[in-house]
mmCIF file of C-alpha atoms and ligand atoms in Angstrom:
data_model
loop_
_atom_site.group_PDB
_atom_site.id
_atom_site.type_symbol
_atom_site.label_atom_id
_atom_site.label_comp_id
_atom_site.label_asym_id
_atom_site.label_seq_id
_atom_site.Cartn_x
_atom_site.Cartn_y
_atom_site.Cartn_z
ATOM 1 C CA UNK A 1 90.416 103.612 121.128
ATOM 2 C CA UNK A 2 90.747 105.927 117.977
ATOM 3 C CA UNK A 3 93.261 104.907 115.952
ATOM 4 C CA UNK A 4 95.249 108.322 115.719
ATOM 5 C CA UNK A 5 98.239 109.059 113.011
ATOM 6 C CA UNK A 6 99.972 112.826 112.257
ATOM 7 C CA UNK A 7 100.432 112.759 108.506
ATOM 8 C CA UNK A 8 102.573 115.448 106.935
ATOM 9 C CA UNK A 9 101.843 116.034 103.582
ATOM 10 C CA UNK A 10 105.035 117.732 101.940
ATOM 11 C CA UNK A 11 104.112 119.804 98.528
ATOM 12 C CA UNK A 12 107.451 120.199 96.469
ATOM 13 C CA UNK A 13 107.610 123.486 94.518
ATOM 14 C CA UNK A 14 109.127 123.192 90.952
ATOM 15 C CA UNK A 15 112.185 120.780 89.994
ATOM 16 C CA UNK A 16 114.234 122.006 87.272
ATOM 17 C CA UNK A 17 115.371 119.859 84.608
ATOM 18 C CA UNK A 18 119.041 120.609 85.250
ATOM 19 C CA UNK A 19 118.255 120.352 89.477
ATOM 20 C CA UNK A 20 120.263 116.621 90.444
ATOM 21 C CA UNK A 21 119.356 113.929 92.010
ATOM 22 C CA UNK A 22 120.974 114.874 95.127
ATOM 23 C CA UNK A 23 120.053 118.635 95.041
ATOM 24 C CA UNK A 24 116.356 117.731 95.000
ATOM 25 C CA UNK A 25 116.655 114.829 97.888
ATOM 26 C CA UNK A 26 118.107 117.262 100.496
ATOM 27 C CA UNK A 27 115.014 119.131 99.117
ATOM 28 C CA UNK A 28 113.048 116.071 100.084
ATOM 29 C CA UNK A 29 115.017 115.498 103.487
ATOM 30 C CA UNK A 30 114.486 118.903 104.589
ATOM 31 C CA UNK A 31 110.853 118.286 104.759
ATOM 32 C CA UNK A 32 110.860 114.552 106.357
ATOM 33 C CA UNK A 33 113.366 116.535 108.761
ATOM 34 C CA UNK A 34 110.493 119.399 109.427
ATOM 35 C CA UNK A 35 107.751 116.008 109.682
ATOM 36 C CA UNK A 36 109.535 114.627 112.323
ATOM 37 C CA UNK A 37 109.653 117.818 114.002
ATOM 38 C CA UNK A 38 105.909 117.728 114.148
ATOM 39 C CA UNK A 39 106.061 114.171 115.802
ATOM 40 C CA UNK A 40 104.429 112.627 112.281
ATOM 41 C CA UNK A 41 104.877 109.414 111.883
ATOM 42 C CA UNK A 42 104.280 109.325 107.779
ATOM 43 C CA UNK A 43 105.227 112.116 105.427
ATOM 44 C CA UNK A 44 103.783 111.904 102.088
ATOM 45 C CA UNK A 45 105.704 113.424 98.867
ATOM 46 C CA UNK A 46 104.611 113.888 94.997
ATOM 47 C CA UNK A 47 104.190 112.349 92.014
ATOM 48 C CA UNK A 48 107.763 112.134 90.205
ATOM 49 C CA UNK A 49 109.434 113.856 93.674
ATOM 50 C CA UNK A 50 112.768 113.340 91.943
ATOM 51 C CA UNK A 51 112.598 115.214 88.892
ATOM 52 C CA UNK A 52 111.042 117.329 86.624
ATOM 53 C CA UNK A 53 107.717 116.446 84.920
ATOM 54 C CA UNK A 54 109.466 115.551 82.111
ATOM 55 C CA UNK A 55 106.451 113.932 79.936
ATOM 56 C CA UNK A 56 105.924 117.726 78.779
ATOM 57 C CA UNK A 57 108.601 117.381 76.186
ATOM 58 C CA UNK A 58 108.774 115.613 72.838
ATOM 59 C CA UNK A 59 112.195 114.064 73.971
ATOM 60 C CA UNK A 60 113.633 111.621 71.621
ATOM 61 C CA UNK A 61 116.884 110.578 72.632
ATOM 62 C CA UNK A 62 116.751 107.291 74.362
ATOM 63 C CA UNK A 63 119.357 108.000 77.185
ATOM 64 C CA UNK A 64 118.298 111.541 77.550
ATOM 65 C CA UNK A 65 114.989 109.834 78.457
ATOM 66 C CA UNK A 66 116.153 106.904 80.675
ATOM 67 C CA UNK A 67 117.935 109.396 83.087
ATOM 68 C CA UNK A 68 114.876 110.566 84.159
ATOM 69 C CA UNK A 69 114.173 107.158 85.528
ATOM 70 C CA UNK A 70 114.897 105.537 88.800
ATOM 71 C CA UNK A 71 116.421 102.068 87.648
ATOM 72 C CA UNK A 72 116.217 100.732 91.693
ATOM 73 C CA UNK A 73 114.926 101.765 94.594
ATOM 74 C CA UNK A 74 116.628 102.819 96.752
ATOM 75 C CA UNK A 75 119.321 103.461 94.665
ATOM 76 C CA UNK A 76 122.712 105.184 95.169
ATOM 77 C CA UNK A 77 121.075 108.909 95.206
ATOM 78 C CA UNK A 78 117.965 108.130 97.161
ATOM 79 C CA UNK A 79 119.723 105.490 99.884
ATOM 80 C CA UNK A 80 120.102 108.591 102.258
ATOM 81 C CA UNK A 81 115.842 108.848 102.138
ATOM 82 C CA UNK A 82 115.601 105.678 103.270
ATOM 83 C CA UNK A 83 118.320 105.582 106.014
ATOM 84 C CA UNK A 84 117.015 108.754 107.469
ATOM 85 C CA UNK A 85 113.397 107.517 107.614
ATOM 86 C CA UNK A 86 114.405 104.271 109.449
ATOM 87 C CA UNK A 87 116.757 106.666 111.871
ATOM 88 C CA UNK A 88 113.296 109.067 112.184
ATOM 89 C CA UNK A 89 111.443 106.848 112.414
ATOM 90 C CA UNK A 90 109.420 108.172 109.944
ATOM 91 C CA UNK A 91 107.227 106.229 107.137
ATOM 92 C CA UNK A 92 107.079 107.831 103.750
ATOM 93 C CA UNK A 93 105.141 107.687 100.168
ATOM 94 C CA UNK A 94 107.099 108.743 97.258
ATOM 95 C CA UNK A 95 106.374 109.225 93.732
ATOM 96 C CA UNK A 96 109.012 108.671 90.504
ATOM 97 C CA UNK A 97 109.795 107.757 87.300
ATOM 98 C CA UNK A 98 110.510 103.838 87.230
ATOM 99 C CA UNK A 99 112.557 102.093 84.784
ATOM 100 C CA UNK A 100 112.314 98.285 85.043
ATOM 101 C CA UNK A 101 112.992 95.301 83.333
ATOM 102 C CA UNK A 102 110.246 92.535 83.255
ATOM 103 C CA UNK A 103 108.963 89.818 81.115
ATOM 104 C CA UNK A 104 112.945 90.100 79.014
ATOM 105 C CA UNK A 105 111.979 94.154 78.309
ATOM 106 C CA UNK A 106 112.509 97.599 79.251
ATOM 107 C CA UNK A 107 109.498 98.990 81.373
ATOM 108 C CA UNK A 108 108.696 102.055 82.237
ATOM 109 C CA UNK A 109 105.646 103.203 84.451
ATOM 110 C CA UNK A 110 104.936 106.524 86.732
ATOM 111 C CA UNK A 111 105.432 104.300 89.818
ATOM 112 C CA UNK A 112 105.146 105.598 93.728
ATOM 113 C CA UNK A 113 106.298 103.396 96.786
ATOM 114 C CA UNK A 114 104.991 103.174 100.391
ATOM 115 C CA UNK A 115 108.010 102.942 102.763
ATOM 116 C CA UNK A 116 106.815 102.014 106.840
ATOM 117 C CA UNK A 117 108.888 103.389 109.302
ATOM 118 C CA UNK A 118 111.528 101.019 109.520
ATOM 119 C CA UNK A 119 112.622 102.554 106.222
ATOM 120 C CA UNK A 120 111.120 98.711 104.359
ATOM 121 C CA UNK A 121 109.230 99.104 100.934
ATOM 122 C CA UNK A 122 105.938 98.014 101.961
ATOM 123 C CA UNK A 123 103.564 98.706 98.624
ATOM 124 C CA UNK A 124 103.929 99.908 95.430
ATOM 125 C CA UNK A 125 101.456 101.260 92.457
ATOM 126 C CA UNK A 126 101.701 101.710 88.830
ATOM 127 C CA UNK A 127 100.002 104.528 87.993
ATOM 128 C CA UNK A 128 96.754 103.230 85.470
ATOM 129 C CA UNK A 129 95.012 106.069 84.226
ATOM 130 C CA UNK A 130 97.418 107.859 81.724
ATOM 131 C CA UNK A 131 96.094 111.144 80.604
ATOM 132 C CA UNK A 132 97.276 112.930 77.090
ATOM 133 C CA UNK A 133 98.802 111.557 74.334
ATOM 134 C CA UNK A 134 101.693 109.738 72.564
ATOM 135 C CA UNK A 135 102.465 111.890 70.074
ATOM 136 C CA UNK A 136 102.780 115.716 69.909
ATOM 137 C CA UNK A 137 99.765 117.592 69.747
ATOM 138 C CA UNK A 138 99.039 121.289 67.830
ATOM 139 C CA UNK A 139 98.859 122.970 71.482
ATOM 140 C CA UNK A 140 100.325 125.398 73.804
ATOM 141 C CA UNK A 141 101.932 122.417 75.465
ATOM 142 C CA UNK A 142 102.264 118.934 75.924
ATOM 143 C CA UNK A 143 101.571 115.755 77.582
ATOM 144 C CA UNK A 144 103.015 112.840 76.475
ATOM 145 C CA UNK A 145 102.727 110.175 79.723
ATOM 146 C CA UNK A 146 101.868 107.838 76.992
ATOM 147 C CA UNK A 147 104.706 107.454 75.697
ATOM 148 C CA UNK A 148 106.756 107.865 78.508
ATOM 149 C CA UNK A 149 105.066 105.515 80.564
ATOM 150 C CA UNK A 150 102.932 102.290 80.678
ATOM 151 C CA UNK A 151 99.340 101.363 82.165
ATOM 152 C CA UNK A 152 100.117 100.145 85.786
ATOM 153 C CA UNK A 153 100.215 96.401 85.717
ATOM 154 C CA UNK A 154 99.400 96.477 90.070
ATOM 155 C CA UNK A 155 95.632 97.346 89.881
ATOM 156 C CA UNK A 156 94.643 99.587 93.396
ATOM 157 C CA UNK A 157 96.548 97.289 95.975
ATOM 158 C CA UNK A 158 95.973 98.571 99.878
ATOM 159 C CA UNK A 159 98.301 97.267 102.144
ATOM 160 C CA UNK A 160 97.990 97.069 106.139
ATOM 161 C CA UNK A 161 100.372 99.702 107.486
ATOM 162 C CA UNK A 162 100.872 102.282 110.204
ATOM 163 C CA UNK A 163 97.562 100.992 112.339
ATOM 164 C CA UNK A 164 95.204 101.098 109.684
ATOM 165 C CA UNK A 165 95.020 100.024 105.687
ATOM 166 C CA UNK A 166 96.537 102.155 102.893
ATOM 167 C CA UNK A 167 96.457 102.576 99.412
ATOM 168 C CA UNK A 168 97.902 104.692 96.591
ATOM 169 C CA UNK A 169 97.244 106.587 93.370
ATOM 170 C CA UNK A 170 98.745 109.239 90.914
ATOM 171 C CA UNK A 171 98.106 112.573 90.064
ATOM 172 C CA UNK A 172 95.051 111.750 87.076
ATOM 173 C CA UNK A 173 94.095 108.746 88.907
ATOM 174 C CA UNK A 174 92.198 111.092 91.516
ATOM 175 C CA UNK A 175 90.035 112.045 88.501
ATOM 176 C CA UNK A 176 88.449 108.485 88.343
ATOM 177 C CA UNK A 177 85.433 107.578 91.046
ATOM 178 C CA UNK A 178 86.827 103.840 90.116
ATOM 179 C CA UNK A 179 90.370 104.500 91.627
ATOM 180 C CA UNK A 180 88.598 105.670 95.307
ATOM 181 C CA UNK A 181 85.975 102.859 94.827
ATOM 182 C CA UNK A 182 88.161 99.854 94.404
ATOM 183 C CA UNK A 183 90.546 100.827 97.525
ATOM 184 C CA UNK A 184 87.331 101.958 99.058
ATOM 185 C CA UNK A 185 85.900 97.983 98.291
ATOM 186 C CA UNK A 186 88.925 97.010 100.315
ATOM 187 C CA UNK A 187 87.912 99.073 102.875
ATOM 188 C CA UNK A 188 90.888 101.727 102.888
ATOM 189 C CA UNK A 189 91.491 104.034 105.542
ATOM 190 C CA UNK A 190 93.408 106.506 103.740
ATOM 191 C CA UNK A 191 94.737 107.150 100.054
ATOM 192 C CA UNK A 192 98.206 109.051 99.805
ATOM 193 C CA UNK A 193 98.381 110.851 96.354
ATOM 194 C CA UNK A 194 101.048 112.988 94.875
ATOM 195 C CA UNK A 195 100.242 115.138 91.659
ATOM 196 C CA UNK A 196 101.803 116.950 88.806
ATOM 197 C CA UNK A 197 98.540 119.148 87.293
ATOM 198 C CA UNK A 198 99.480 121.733 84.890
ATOM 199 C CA UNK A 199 96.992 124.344 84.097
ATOM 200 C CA UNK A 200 97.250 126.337 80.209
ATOM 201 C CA UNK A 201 97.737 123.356 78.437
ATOM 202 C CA UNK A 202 94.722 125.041 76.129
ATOM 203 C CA UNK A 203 93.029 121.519 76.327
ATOM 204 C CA UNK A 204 90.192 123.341 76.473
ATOM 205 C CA UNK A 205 91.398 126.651 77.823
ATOM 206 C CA UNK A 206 87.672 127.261 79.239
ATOM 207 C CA UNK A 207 88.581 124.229 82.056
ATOM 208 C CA UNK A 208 91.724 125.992 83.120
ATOM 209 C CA UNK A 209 90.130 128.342 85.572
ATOM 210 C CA UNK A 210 88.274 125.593 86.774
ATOM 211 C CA UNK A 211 91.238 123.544 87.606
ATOM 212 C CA UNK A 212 91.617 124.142 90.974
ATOM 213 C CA UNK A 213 87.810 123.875 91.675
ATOM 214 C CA UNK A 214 88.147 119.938 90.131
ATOM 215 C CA UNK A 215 91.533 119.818 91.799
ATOM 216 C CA UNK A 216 89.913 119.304 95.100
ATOM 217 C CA UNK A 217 86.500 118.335 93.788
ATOM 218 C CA UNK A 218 87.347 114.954 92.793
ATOM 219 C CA UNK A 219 89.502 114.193 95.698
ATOM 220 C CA UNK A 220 86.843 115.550 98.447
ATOM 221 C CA UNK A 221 84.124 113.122 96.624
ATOM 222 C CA UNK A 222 86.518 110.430 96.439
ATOM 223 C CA UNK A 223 87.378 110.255 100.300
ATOM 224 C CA UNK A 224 83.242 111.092 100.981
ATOM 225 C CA UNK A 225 82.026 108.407 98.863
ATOM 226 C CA UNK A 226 84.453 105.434 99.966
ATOM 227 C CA UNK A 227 85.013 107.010 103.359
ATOM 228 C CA UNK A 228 88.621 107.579 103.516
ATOM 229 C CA UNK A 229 90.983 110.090 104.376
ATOM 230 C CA UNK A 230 92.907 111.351 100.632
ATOM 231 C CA UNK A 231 95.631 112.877 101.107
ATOM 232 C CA UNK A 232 96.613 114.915 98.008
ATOM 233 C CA UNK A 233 100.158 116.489 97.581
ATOM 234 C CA UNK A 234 101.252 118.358 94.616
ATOM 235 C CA UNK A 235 104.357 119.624 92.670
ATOM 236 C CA UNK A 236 103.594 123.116 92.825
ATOM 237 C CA UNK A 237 104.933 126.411 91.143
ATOM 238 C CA UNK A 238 106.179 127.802 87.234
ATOM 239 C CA UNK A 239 107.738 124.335 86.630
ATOM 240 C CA UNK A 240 110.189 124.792 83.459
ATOM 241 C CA UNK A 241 107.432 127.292 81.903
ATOM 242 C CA UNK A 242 104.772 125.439 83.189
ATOM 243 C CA UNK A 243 102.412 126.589 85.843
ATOM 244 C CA UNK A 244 101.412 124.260 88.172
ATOM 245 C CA UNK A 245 98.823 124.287 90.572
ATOM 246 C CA UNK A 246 99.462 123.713 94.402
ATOM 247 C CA UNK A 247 96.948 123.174 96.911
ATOM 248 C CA UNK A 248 98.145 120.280 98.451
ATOM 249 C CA UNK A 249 95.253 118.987 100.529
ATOM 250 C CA UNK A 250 94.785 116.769 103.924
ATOM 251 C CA UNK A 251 90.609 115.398 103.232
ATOM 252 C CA UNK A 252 88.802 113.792 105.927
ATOM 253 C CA UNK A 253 86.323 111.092 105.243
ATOM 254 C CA UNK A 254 84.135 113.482 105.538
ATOM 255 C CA UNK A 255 85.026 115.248 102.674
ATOM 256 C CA UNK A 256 86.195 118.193 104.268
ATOM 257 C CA UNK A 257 89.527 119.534 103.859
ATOM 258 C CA UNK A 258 91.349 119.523 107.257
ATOM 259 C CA UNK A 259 94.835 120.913 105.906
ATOM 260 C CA UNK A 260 95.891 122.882 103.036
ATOM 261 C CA UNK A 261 99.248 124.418 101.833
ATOM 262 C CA UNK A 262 99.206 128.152 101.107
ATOM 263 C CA UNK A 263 102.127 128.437 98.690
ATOM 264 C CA UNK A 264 103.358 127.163 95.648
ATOM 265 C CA UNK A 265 106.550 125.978 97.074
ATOM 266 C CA UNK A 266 108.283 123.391 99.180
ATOM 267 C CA UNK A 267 105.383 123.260 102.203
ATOM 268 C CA UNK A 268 104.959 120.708 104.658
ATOM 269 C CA UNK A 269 101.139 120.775 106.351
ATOM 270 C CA UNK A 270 100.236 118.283 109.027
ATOM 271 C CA UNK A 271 97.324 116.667 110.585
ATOM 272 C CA UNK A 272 96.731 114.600 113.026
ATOM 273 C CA UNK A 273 94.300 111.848 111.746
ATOM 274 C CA UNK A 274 91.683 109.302 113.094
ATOM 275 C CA UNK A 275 91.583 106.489 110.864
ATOM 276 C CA UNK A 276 88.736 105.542 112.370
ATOM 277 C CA UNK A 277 86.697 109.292 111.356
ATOM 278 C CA UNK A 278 85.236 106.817 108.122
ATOM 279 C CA UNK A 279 83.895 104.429 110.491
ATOM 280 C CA UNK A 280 80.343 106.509 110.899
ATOM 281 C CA UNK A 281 79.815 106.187 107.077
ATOM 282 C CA UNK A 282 80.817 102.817 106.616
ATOM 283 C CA UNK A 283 78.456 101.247 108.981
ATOM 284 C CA UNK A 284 75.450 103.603 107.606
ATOM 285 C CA UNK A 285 75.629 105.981 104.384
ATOM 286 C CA UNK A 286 77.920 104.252 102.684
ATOM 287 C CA UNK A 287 77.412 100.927 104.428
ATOM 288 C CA UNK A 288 78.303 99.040 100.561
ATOM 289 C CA UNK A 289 77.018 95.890 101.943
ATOM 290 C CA UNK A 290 73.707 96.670 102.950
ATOM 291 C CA UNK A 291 73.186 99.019 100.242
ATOM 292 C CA UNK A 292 75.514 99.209 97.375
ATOM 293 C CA UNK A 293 73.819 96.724 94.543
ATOM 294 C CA UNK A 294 76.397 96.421 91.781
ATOM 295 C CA UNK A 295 74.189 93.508 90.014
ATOM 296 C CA UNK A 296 70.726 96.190 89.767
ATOM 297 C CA UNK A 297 73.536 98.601 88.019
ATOM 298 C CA UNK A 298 73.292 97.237 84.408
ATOM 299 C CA UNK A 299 76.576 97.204 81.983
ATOM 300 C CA UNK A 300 75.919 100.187 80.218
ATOM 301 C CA UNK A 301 78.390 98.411 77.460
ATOM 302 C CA UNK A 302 75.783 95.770 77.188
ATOM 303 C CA UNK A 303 72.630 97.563 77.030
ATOM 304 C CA UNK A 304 71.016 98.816 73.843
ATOM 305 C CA UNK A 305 71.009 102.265 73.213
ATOM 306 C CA UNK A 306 73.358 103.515 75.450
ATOM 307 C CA UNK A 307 73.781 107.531 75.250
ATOM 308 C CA UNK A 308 77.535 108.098 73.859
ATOM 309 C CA UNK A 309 78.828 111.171 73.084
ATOM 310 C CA UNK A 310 78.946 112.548 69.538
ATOM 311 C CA UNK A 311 81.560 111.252 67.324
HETATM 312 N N1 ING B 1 98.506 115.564 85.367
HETATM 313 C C1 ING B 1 97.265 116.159 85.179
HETATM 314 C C2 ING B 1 96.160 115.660 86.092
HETATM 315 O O1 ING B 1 95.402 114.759 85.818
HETATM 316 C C3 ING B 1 95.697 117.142 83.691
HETATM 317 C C4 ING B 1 96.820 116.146 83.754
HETATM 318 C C5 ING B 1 95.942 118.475 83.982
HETATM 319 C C6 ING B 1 94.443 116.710 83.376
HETATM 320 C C7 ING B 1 94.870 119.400 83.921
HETATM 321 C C8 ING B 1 93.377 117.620 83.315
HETATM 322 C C9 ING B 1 93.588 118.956 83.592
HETATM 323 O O2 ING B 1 96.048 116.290 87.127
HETATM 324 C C10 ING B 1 98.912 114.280 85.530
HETATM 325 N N2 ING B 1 100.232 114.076 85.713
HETATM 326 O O3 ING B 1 98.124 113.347 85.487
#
C-alpha cells in the first residue's frame, strides 16, 4: 500500500524589514489556506518565514537585533498559524529566527519547527552549517549568520510523522552531502528545507551565475544518494536590495524534480508524494548495509599526506 502524502511547498517572495509580524503571517496563511485547497496535508515554508534576512546587515544595536527573533513559539503573532493548521488540518514546517535562553544565557540560532496536523510541535533543528562571517567583509554585501546566530546544538534529528519519517535542514545545510547522509542513516523519507540564497554577494562573482545550477544540484544529489524526497522552498525575489533566487523545488528520491515554482514571489506548488518512491534504492543502489563500508573509508584527518588546499 504506497504510503501517499500531497506536500505543498509555499516559496515566500521578499519580506521587508519594515513588513510586521502580522502582515507577513496572513502572507503565510494565505498559502496554508491555498494548501488545503489542494487537499495537502503538510505545507512547507522558508527559512526565517517571519522576517527579513536580516544577517545581511552589520546591525549593532542589541534590541534592534532581538526583534528579529521569535522569543516562543507560538507566540502572540504566530498563535493564529497554529490554530488554523489544527482547524485545517494541515501539518506545517516553518523556518525563523529563535531567541532562547539556555544553560543561564541568551541563545540565538536560525531554528525551523515541524508542526503535525493537530497544530503540536513535533521536531525542531538548529541550523549547523553557518556560512559567511562575523565581522564585515570588503564586499558588495554581507553575511553575517555568525554573528547572528549559533551552531545548532540538535544534530539532524528525524522524527516519525505524517506516515513516514522526517527530517529538517536550512538553507546552507543543503550544501553539505553530511546533512542528507546522516538523516539518510536514519533512514528518512523526506527532508523539508527552506532557504534564503542571495546571489551578487561578489564572493566570487564567477559562482553567481552558477547559483541556480548548485541551487538544485546539491539538493537533487542529496535526495538521490540517501533516497529521500527534499523538498526545497525558498525566499524568493529583490529582498531589501538583495536578489534572491527562487526555484523552490519538490525532488523525488530519484533525484528528479517533480515540482517547481515559476516566480519569484509568494507560490505555492504541490505534489502528491509516495514515501515509499526511495524504497527501490534502499534495498539495492544505495542499500548502505550491504554496501556502504565507512571503516575501508580512511580519516583523511589521520592519514599522512593528505591533499589540502593551498594556504
Ligand atoms: N544562504 C546561502 C546559501 O547557502 C550562500 C549562502 C549564498 C552560499 C550563495 C553560497 C552561495 O544558500 C544561507 N542563508 O545559508
Amino acid at each position: 500500500m504506497p504510503r501517499f502524502i500531497i506536500v505543498g511547498a509555499a516559496q515566500l517572495g521578499p519580506i521587508a524589514r519594515s513588513d510586521s509580524r502580522a502582515t507577513v503571517v496572513a502572507r503565510l496563511l494565505e498559502l496554508m489556506r491555498e494548501a488545503h485547497s489542494f487537499r495537502c496535508d503538510l505545507v512547507a515554508f522558508p527559512e526565517m518565514a517571519l522576517t527579513t534576512f536580516f544577517p545581511r546587515w552589520d546591525l549593532q544595536d542589541e534590541d534592534e537585533i532581538d526583534a528579529f527573533y521569535e522569543r516562543e513559539m507560538p507566540g502572540p503573532e504566530t498563535r493564529i498559524l497554529f490554530e488554523e493548521a489544527a482547524k485545517l488540518g494541515i501539518g506545517f514546517s516553518l523556518g525563523y529566527a529563535e531567541l532562547a535562553f539556555e544553560e543561564g544565557r541568551k541563545r540565538r540560532f536560525n531554528t525551523s519547527i515541524l508542526v503535525d496536523k493537530s497544530g503540536a510541535i513535533i521536531g525542531k533543528y538548529r541550523k549547523v552549517h553557518l556560512p559567511g562571517h562575523a565581522d564585515v567583509m570588503d564586499r558588495a554585501g554581507q553575511h553575517l549568520e555568525k554573528r547572528f546566530f549559533e551552531v545548532g546544538n540538535f544534530g539532524f534529528p528525524v522524527w516519525r510523522a505524517f506516515n513516514g519519517i522526517f527530517g529538517m535542514c536550512i538553507c546552507n545545510d543543503r550544501r553539505w552531502p553530511e546533512t542528507y547522509r546522516v538523516m539518510g542513516l536514519q533512514g528518512v523519507d523526506m527532508i523539508l528545507l527552506g532557504y534564503n540564497s542571495p546571489v551578487g554577494l561578489g564572493d566570487p562573482y564567477e559562482l553567481d551565475a552558477l547559483e541556480p545550477f548548485h541551487n538544485h544540484l546539491v539538493m537533487q544529489a542529496g535526495a538521490y544518494q540517501n533516497a529521500t524526497w527534499v523538498v526545497g522552498v525558498a525566499k524568493a525575489g529583490m529582498e531589501e536590495g538583495f536578489n534572491m533566487i527562487g526555484q523552490t523545488a519538490i525532488i523525488a528520491p530519484s533525484g528528479e524534480i517533480v515540482a517547481q515554482c515559476a516566480t519569484l514571489g509568494d507560490e505555492l506548488v504541490v505534489r502528491k508524494c509516495d514515501l515509499d518512491l526511495g524504497l527501490p534504492y534502499r534495498r539495492d543502489i544505495f542499500n548502505f548495509a550491504a554496501h556502504r563500508r565507512p571503516e575501508h573509508y580512511g580519516l583523511i584527518t589521520e592519514r599522512k599526506g593528505a591533499i589540502l588546499p593551498p594556504e
